[in-house]
mmCIF file of C-alpha atoms in Angstrom:
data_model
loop_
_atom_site.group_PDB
_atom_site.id
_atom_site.type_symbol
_atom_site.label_atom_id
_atom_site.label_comp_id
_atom_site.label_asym_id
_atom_site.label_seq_id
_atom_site.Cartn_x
_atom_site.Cartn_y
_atom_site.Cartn_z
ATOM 1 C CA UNK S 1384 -129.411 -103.286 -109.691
ATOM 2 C CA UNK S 1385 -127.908 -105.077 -106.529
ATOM 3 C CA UNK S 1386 -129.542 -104.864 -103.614
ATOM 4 C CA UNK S 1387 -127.566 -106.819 -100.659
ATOM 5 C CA UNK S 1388 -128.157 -104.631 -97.255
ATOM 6 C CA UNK S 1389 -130.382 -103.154 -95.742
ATOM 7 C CA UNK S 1390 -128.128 -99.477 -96.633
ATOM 8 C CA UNK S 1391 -128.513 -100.032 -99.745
ATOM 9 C CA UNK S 1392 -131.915 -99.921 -99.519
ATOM 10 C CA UNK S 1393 -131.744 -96.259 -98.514
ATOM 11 C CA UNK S 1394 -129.088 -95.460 -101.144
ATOM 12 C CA UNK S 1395 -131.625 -97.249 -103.682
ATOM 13 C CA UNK S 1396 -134.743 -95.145 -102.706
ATOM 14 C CA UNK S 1397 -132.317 -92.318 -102.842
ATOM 15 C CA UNK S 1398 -131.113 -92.593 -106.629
ATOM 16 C CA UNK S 1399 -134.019 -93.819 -107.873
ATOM 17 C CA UNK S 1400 -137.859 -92.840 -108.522
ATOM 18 C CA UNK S 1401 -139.685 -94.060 -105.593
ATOM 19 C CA UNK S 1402 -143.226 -94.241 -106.805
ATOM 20 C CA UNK S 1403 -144.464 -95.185 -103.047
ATOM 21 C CA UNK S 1404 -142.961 -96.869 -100.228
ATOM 22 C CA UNK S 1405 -144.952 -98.021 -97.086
ATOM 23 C CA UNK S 1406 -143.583 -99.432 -93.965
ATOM 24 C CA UNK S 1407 -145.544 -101.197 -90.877
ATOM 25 C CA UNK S 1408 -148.075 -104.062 -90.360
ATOM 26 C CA UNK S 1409 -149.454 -105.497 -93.336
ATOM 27 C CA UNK S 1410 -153.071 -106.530 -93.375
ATOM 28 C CA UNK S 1411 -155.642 -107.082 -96.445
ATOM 29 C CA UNK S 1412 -156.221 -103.395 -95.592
ATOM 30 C CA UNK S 1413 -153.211 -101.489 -96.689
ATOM 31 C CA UNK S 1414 -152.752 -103.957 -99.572
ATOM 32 C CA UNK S 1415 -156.065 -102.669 -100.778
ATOM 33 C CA UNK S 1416 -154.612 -99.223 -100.165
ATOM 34 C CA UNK S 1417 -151.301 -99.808 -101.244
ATOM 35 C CA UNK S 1418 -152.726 -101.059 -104.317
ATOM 36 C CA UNK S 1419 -155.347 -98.468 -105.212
ATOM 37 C CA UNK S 1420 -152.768 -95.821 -104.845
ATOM 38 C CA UNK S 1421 -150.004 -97.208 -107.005
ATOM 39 C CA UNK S 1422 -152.568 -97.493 -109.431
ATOM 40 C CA UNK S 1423 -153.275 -93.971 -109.396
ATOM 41 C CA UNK S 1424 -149.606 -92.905 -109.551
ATOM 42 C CA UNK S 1425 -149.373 -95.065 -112.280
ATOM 43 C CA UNK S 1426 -152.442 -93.675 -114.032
ATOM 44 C CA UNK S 1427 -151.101 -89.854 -113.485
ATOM 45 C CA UNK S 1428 -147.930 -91.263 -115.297
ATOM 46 C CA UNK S 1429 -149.387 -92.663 -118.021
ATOM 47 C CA UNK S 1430 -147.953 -96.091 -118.110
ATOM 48 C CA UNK S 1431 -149.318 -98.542 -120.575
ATOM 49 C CA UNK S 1432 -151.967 -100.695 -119.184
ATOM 50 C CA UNK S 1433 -149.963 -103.953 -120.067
ATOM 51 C CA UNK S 1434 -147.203 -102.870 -117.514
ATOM 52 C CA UNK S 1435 -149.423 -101.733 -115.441
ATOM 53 C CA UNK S 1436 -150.841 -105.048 -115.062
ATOM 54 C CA UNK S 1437 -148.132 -106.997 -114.655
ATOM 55 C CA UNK S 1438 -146.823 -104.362 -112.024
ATOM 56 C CA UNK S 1439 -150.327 -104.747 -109.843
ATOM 57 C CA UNK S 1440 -149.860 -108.216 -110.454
ATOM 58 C CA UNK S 1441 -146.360 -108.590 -108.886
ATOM 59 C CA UNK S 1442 -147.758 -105.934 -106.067
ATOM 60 C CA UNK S 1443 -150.659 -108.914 -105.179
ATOM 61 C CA UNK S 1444 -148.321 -111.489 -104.669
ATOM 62 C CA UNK S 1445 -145.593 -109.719 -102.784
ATOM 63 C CA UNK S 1446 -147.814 -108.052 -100.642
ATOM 64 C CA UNK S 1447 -150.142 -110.551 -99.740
ATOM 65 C CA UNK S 1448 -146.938 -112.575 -99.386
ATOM 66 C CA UNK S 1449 -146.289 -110.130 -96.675
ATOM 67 C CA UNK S 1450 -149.894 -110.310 -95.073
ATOM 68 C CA UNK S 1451 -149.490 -113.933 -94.400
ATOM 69 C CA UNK S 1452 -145.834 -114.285 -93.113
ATOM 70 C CA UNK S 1453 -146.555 -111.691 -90.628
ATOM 71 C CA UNK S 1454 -149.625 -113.118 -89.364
ATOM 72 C CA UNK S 1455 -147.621 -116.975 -88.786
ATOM 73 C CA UNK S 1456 -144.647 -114.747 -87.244
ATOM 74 C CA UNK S 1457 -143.987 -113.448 -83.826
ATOM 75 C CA UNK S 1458 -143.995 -109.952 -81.882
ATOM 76 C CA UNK S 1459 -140.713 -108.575 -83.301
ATOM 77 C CA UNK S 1460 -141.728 -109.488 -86.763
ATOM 78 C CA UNK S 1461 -144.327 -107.210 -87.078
ATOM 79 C CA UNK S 1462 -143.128 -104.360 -89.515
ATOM 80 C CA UNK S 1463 -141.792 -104.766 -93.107
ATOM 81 C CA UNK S 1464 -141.133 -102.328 -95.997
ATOM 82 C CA UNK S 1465 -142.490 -102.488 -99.467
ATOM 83 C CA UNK S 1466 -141.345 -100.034 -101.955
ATOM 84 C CA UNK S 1467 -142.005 -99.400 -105.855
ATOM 85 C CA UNK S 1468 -139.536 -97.360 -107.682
ATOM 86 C CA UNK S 1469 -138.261 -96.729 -111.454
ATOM 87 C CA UNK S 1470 -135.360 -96.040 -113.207
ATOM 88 C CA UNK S 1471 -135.325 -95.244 -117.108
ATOM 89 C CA UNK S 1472 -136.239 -98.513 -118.145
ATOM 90 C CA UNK S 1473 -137.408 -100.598 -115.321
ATOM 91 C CA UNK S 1474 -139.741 -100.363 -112.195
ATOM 92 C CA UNK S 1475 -138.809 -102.146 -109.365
ATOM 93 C CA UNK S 1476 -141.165 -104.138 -106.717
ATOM 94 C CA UNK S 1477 -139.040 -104.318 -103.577
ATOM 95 C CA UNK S 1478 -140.065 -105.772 -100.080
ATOM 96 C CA UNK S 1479 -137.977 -106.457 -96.706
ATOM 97 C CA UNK S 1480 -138.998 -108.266 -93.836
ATOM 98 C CA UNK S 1481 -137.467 -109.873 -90.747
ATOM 99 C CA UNK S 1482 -137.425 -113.910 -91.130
ATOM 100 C CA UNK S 1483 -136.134 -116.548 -89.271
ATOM 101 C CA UNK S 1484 -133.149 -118.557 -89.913
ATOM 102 C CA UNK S 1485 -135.532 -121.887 -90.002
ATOM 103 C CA UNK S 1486 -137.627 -120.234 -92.410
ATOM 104 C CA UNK S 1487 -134.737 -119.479 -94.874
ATOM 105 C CA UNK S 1488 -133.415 -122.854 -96.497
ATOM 106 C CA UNK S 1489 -137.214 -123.388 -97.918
ATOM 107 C CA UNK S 1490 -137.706 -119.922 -99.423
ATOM 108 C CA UNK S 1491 -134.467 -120.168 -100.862
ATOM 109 C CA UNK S 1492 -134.495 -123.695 -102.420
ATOM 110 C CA UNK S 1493 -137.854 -122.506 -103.926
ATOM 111 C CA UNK S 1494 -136.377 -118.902 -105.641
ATOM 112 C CA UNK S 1495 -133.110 -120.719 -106.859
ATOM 113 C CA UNK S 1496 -135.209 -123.115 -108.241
ATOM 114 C CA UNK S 1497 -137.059 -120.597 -109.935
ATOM 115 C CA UNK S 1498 -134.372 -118.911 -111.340
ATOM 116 C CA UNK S 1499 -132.902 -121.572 -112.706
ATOM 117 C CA UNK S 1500 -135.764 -121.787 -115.447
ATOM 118 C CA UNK S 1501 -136.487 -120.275 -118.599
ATOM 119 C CA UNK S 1502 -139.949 -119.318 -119.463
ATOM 120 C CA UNK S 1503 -141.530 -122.605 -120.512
ATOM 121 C CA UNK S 1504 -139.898 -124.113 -117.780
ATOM 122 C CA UNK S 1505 -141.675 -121.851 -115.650
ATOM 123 C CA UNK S 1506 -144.633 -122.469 -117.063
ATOM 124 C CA UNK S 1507 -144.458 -125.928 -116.515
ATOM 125 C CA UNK S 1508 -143.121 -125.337 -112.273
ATOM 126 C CA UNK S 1509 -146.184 -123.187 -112.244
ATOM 127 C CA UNK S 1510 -148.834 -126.045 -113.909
ATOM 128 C CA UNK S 1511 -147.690 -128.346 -111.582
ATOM 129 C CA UNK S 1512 -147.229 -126.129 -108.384
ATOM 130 C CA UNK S 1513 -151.217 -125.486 -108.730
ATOM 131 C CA UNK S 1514 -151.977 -128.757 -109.599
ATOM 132 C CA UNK S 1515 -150.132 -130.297 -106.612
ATOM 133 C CA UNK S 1516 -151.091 -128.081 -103.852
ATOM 134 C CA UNK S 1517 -153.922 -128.660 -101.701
ATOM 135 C CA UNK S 1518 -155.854 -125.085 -100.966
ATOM 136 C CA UNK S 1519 -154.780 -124.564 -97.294
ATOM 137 C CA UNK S 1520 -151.377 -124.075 -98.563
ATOM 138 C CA UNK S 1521 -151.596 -122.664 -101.829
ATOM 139 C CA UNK S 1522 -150.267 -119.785 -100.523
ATOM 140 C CA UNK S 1523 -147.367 -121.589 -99.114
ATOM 141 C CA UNK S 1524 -146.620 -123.311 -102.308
ATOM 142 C CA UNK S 1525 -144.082 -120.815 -103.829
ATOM 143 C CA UNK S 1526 -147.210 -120.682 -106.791
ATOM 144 C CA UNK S 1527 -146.694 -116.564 -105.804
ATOM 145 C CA UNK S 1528 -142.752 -116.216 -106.391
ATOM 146 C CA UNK S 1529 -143.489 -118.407 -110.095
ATOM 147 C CA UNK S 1530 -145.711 -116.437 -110.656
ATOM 148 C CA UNK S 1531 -143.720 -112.601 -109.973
ATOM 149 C CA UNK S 1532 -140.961 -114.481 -112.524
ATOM 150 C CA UNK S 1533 -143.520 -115.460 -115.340
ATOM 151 C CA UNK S 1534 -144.917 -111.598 -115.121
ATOM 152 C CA UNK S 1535 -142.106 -110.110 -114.572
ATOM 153 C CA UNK S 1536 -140.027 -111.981 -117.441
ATOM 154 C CA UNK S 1537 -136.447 -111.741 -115.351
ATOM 155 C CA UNK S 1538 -134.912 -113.018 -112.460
ATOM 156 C CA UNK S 1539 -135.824 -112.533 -108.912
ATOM 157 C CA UNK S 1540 -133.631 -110.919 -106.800
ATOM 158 C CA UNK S 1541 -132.977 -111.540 -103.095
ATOM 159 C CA UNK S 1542 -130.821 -111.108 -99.881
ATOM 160 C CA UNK S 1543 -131.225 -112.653 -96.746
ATOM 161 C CA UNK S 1544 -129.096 -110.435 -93.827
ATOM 162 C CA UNK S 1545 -128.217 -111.502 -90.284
ATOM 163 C CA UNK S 1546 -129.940 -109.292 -87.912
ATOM 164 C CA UNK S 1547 -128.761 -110.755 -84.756
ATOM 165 C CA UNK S 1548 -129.052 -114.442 -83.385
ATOM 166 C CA UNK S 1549 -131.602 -116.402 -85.358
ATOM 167 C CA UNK S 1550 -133.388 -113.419 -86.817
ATOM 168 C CA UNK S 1551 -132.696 -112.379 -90.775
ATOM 169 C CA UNK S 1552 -133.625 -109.577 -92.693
ATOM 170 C CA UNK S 1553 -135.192 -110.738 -95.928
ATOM 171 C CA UNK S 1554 -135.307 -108.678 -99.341
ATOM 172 C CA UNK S 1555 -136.953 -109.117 -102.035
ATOM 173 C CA UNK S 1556 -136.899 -107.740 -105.408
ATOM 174 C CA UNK S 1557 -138.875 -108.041 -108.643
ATOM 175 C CA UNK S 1558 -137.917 -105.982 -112.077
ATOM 176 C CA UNK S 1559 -140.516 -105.213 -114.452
ATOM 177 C CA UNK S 1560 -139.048 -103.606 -117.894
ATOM 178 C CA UNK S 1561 -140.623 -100.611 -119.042
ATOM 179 C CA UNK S 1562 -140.901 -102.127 -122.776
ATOM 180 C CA UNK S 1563 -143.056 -104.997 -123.583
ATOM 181 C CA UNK S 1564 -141.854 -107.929 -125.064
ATOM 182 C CA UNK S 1565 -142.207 -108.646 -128.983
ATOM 183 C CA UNK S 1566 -141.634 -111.915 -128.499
ATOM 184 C CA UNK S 1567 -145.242 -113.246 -128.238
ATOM 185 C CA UNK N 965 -182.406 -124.575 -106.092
ATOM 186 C CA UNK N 966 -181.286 -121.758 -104.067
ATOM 187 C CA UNK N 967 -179.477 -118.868 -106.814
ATOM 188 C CA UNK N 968 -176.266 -117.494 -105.478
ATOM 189 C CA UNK N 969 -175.402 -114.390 -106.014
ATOM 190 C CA UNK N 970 -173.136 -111.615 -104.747
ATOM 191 C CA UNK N 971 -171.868 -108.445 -105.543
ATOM 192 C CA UNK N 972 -167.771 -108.210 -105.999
ATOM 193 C CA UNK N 973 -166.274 -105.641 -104.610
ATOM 194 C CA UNK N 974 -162.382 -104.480 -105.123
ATOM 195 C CA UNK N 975 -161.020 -107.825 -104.081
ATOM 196 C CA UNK N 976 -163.681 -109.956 -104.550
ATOM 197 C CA UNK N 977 -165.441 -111.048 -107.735
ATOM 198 C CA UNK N 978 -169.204 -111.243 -108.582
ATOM 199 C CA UNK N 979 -170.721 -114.598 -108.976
ATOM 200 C CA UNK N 980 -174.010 -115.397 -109.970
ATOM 201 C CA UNK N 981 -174.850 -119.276 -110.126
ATOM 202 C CA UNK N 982 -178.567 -119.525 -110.968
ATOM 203 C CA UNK N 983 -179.980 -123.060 -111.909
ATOM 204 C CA UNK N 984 -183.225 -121.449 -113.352
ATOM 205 C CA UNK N 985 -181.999 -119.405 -115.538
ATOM 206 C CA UNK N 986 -179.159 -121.106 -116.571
ATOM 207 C CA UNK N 987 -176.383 -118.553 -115.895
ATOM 208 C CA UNK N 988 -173.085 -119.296 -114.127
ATOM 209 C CA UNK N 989 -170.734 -116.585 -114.073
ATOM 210 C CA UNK N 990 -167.394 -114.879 -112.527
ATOM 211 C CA UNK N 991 -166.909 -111.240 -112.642
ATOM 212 C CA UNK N 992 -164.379 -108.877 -111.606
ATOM 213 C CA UNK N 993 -160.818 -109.271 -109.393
ATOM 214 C CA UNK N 994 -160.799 -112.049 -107.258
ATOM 215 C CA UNK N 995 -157.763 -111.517 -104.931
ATOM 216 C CA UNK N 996 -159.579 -111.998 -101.036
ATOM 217 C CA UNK N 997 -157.476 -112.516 -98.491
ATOM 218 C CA UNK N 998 -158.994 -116.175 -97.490
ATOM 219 C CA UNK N 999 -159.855 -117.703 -100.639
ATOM 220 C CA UNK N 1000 -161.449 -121.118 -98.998
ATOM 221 C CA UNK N 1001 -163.709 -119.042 -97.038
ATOM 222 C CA UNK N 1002 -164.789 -116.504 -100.248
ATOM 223 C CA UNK N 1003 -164.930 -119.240 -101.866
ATOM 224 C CA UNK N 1004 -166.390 -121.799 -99.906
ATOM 225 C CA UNK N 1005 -170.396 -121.425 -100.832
ATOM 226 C CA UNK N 1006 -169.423 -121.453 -104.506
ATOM 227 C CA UNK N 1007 -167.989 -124.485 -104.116
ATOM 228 C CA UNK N 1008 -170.919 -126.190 -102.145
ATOM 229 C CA UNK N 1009 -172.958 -125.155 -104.401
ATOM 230 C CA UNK N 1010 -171.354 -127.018 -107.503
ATOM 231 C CA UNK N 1011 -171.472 -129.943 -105.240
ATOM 232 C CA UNK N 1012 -174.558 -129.919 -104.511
ATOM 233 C CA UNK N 1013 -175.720 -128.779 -108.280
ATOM 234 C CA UNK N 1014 -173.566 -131.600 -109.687
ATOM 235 C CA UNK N 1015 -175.615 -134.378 -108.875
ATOM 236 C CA UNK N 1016 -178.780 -132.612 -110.538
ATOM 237 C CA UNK N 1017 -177.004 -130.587 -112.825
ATOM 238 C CA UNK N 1018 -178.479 -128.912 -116.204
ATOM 239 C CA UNK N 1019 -178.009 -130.534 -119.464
ATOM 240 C CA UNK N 1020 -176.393 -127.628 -121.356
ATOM 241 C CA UNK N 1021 -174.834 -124.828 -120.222
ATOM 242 C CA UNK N 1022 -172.118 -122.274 -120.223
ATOM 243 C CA UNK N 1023 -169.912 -121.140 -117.288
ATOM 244 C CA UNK N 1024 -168.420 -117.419 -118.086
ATOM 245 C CA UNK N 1025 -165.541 -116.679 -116.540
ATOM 246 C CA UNK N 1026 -165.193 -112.371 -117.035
ATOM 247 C CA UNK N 1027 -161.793 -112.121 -114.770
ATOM 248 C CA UNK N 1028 -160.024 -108.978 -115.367
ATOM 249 C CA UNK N 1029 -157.209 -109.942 -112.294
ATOM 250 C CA UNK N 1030 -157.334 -113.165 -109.917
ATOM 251 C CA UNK N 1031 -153.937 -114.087 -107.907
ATOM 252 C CA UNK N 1032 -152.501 -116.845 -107.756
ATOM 253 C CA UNK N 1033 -154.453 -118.344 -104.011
ATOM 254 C CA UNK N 1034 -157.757 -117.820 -106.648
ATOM 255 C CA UNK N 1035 -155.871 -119.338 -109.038
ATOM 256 C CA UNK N 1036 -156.059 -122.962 -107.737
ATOM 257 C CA UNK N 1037 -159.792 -122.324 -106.711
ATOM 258 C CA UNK N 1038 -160.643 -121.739 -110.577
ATOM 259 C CA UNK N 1039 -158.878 -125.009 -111.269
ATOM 260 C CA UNK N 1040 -161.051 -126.899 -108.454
ATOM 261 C CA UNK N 1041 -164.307 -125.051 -110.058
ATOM 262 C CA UNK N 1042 -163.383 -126.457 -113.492
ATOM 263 C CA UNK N 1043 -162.294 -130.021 -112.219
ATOM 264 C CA UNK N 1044 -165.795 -129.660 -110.327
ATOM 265 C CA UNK N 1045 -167.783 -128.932 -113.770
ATOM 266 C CA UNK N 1046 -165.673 -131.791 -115.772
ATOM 267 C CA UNK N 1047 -166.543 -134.380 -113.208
ATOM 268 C CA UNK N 1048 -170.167 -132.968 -113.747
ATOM 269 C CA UNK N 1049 -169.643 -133.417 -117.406
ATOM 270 C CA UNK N 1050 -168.229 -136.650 -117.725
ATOM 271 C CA UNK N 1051 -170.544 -138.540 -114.499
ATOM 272 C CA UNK N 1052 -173.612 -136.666 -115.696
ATOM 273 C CA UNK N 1053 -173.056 -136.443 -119.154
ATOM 274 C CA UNK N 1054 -174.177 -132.569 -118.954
ATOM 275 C CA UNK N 1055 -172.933 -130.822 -122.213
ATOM 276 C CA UNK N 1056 -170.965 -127.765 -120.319
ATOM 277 C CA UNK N 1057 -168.953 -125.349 -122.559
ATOM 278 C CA UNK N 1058 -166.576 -122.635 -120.621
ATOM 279 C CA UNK N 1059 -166.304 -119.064 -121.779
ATOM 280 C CA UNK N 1060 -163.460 -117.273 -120.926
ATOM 281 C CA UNK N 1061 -163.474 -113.462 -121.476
ATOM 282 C CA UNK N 1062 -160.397 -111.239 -121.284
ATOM 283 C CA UNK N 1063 -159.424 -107.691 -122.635
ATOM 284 C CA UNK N 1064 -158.032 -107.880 -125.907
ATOM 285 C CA UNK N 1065 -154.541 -106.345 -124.845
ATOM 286 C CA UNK N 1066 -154.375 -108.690 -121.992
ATOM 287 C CA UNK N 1067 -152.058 -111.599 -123.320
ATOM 288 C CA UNK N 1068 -151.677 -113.116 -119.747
ATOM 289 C CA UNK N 1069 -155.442 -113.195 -119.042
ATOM 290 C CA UNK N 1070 -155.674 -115.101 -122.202
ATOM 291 C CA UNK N 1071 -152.798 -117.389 -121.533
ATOM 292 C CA UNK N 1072 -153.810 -117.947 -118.413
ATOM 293 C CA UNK N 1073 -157.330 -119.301 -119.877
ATOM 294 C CA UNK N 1074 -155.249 -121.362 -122.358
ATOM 295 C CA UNK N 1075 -153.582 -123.301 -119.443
ATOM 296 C CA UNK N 1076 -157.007 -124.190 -117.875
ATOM 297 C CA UNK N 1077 -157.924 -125.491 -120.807
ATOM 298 C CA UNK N 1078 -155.091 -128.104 -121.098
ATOM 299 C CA UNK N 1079 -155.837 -129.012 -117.858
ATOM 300 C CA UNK N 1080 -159.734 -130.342 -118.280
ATOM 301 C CA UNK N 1081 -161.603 -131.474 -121.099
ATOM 302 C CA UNK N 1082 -164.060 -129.203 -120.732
ATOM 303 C CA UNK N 1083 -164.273 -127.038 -124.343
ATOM 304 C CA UNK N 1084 -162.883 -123.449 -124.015
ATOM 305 C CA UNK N 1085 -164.700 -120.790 -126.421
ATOM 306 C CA UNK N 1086 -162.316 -117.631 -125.849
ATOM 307 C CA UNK N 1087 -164.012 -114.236 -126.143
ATOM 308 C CA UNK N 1088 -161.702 -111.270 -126.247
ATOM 309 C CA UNK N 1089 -163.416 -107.325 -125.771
#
C-alpha cells in the first residue's frame, strides 16, 4: 500500500479496516488513551499477543514521536492524524503531521538510511544509535524510527507533501504482518 | 540509606532500590513522557549507592514494555552498576525477566548484555 497524498489518506481509511483514528493535539494524555483503547479493540479481536505487542510498540514511538514535534513546533502545527487500520494480512500504523521544509532533509536522511538495512544491520544502527546519544536527545536520535523497522520487520513508508510556502505535510507509515515470523 | 520506592502506574514502572534489604528492582512499562526527570532520583541514587555499594547483589529487571527514550536510561543504569562492579569490586549479577512468548523482550535483554560485563541470568515466566 502507497500512500503519497493527503487524498489518499481518505481513500485508505475508506477501503480499509480502520481500527481507530484520532486527530488533534497530541499530549502524553491521549497517547495514554489512544493506547489503552487500541488495546481493547485489539483484545475484542482476538489478535495474538505477539502482534499485539509489536503493534503497541510501533503506537509508543509514533505517537510520542508526535507529542514531541508538536511541542518544538509553532501555532499552525498544532493538529496531526494518527490512524490504525488492517487489511487481510497486515495492520497499518499511519501518522500525518505538518513539518517544515528545514526539518525535512534530517528526517529523511535518517528513514532512507534505515531502509537501506537488513535486520542485523538494523540491529547494529540501533546498538550504536543508543550508545551514542546523550539523554536530552534520545528522542531526537532517530533510536524511535529503528526501532518501528526492527518491530515491524518491513520498510517504512513515507511522504512528505507541499502544503504551501515552507510548510509540508508529513506521513508516516508502519506495516505490521498479521503472521509471525518463523524465522527466529 | 534512604529506600526508594514508587508505585508504577500505566506509563511508569515500579522501582524499589532498598540498600537494607538488598533488593533492586524494575517493574512494569516504563514509557513517561520525560524520561530524565522519571528517572532522575533513580539515577542519584546509584550514584550515591555506588561509592558504598553492597558486596553481592542482584538487580531484577521485570519489564513487560519500555520505549526506546527508557531504553538508553536502562543502558546508563547498567553502565552505572558495571562501574560499581569493576571500581568497587561488588559481585552484581542482573536478572532479566520477560514473558516466555516475548522474543523481543528477551532480545532486547540479550543486547544489554553485550554491552556490559555485568553477568545476565535470563528468567522467562
Amino acid at each position: 500500500m502507497e500512500v503519497t497524498s493527503i487524498r489518499q489518506f481518505h481513500q485508505l481509511m475508506e477501503s480499509n479496516k480502520l481500527i481507530m483514528l484520532y486527530e488533534g493535539e497530541f499530549t502524553q494524555e491521549i497517547t495514554k488513551g489512544v493506547l489503552a483503547m487500541t488495546e481493547r479493540n485489539l483484545d475484542k479481536d482476538s489478535v495474538e499477543a505477539g502482534i499485539k505487542k509489536k503493534i503497541y510498540n510501533v503506537m509508543v514511538e509514533v505517537l510520542q514521536n508526535i507529542c514531541k514535534h508538536q511541542a518544538s513546533s509553532s501555532d499552525d502545527a498544532k493538529t496531526a492524524v494518527f490512524m490504525i487500520g488492517e487489511d487481510e494480512e497486515h495492520f497499518f500504523v499511519i501518522s500525518g503531521n505538518t513539518i517544515q521544509q528545514n526539518k525535512i532533509a534530517a528526517i529523511e536522511e535518517k528513514l532512507n538510511l534505515i531502509n537501506s538495512k537488513d535486520k542485523d544491520g538494523l540491529k547494529l544502527l540501533f546498538r550504536d544509535l543508543r550508545l551514542s546519544a546523550t539523554i536530552s536527545e534520545a528522542g531526537g536520535a532517530g533510536l524511535g524510527f529503528v526501532d518501528i523497522a526492527r518491530k515491524s520487520e518491513s520498510k517504512l513508508k513515507f511522504q512528505f507533501d507541499l502544503i504551501k510556502d515552507d510548510l509540508y505535510y508529513f506521513i508516516f507509515l508502519s506495516t505490521i504482518s498479521k503472521h509471525t515470523s518463523e524465522n527466529n | 540509606m534512604e529506600t526508594y520506592k514508587i508505585n508504577g502506574t500505566e506509563d511508569t514502572p515500579s522501582i524499589i532500590l532498598d540498600k537494607t534489604t538488598n533488593t533492586f528492582e524494575i517493574s512494569g512499562r516504563s514509557l513517561p513522557e520525560d524520561v530524565v526527570t522519571f528517572y532522575k532520583p533513580t539515577i542519584d541514587w546509584l550514584e550515591a549507592f555506588g561509592n558504598a555499594p553492597n558486596n553481592n547483589f542482584s538487580f531484577d529487571f521485570k519489564l513487560e514494555y519500555f520505549n526506546t527514550a527508557s531504553s538508553k536510561i536502562i543502558l546508563d543504569i547498567l553502565m552505572k552498576l558495571d562501574e560499581v562492579a569493576e571500581n568497587k569490586g561488588a559481585s552484581i549479577t542482573i536478572n532479566w525477566h520477560y514473558d516466555k512468548n516475548d522474543d523481543d523482550m528477551q532480545e532486547a535483554g540479550e543486547e544489554y548484555a553485550e554491552l556490559v560485563s555485568l553477568p545476565f541470568t535470563f528468567k522467562a515466566q
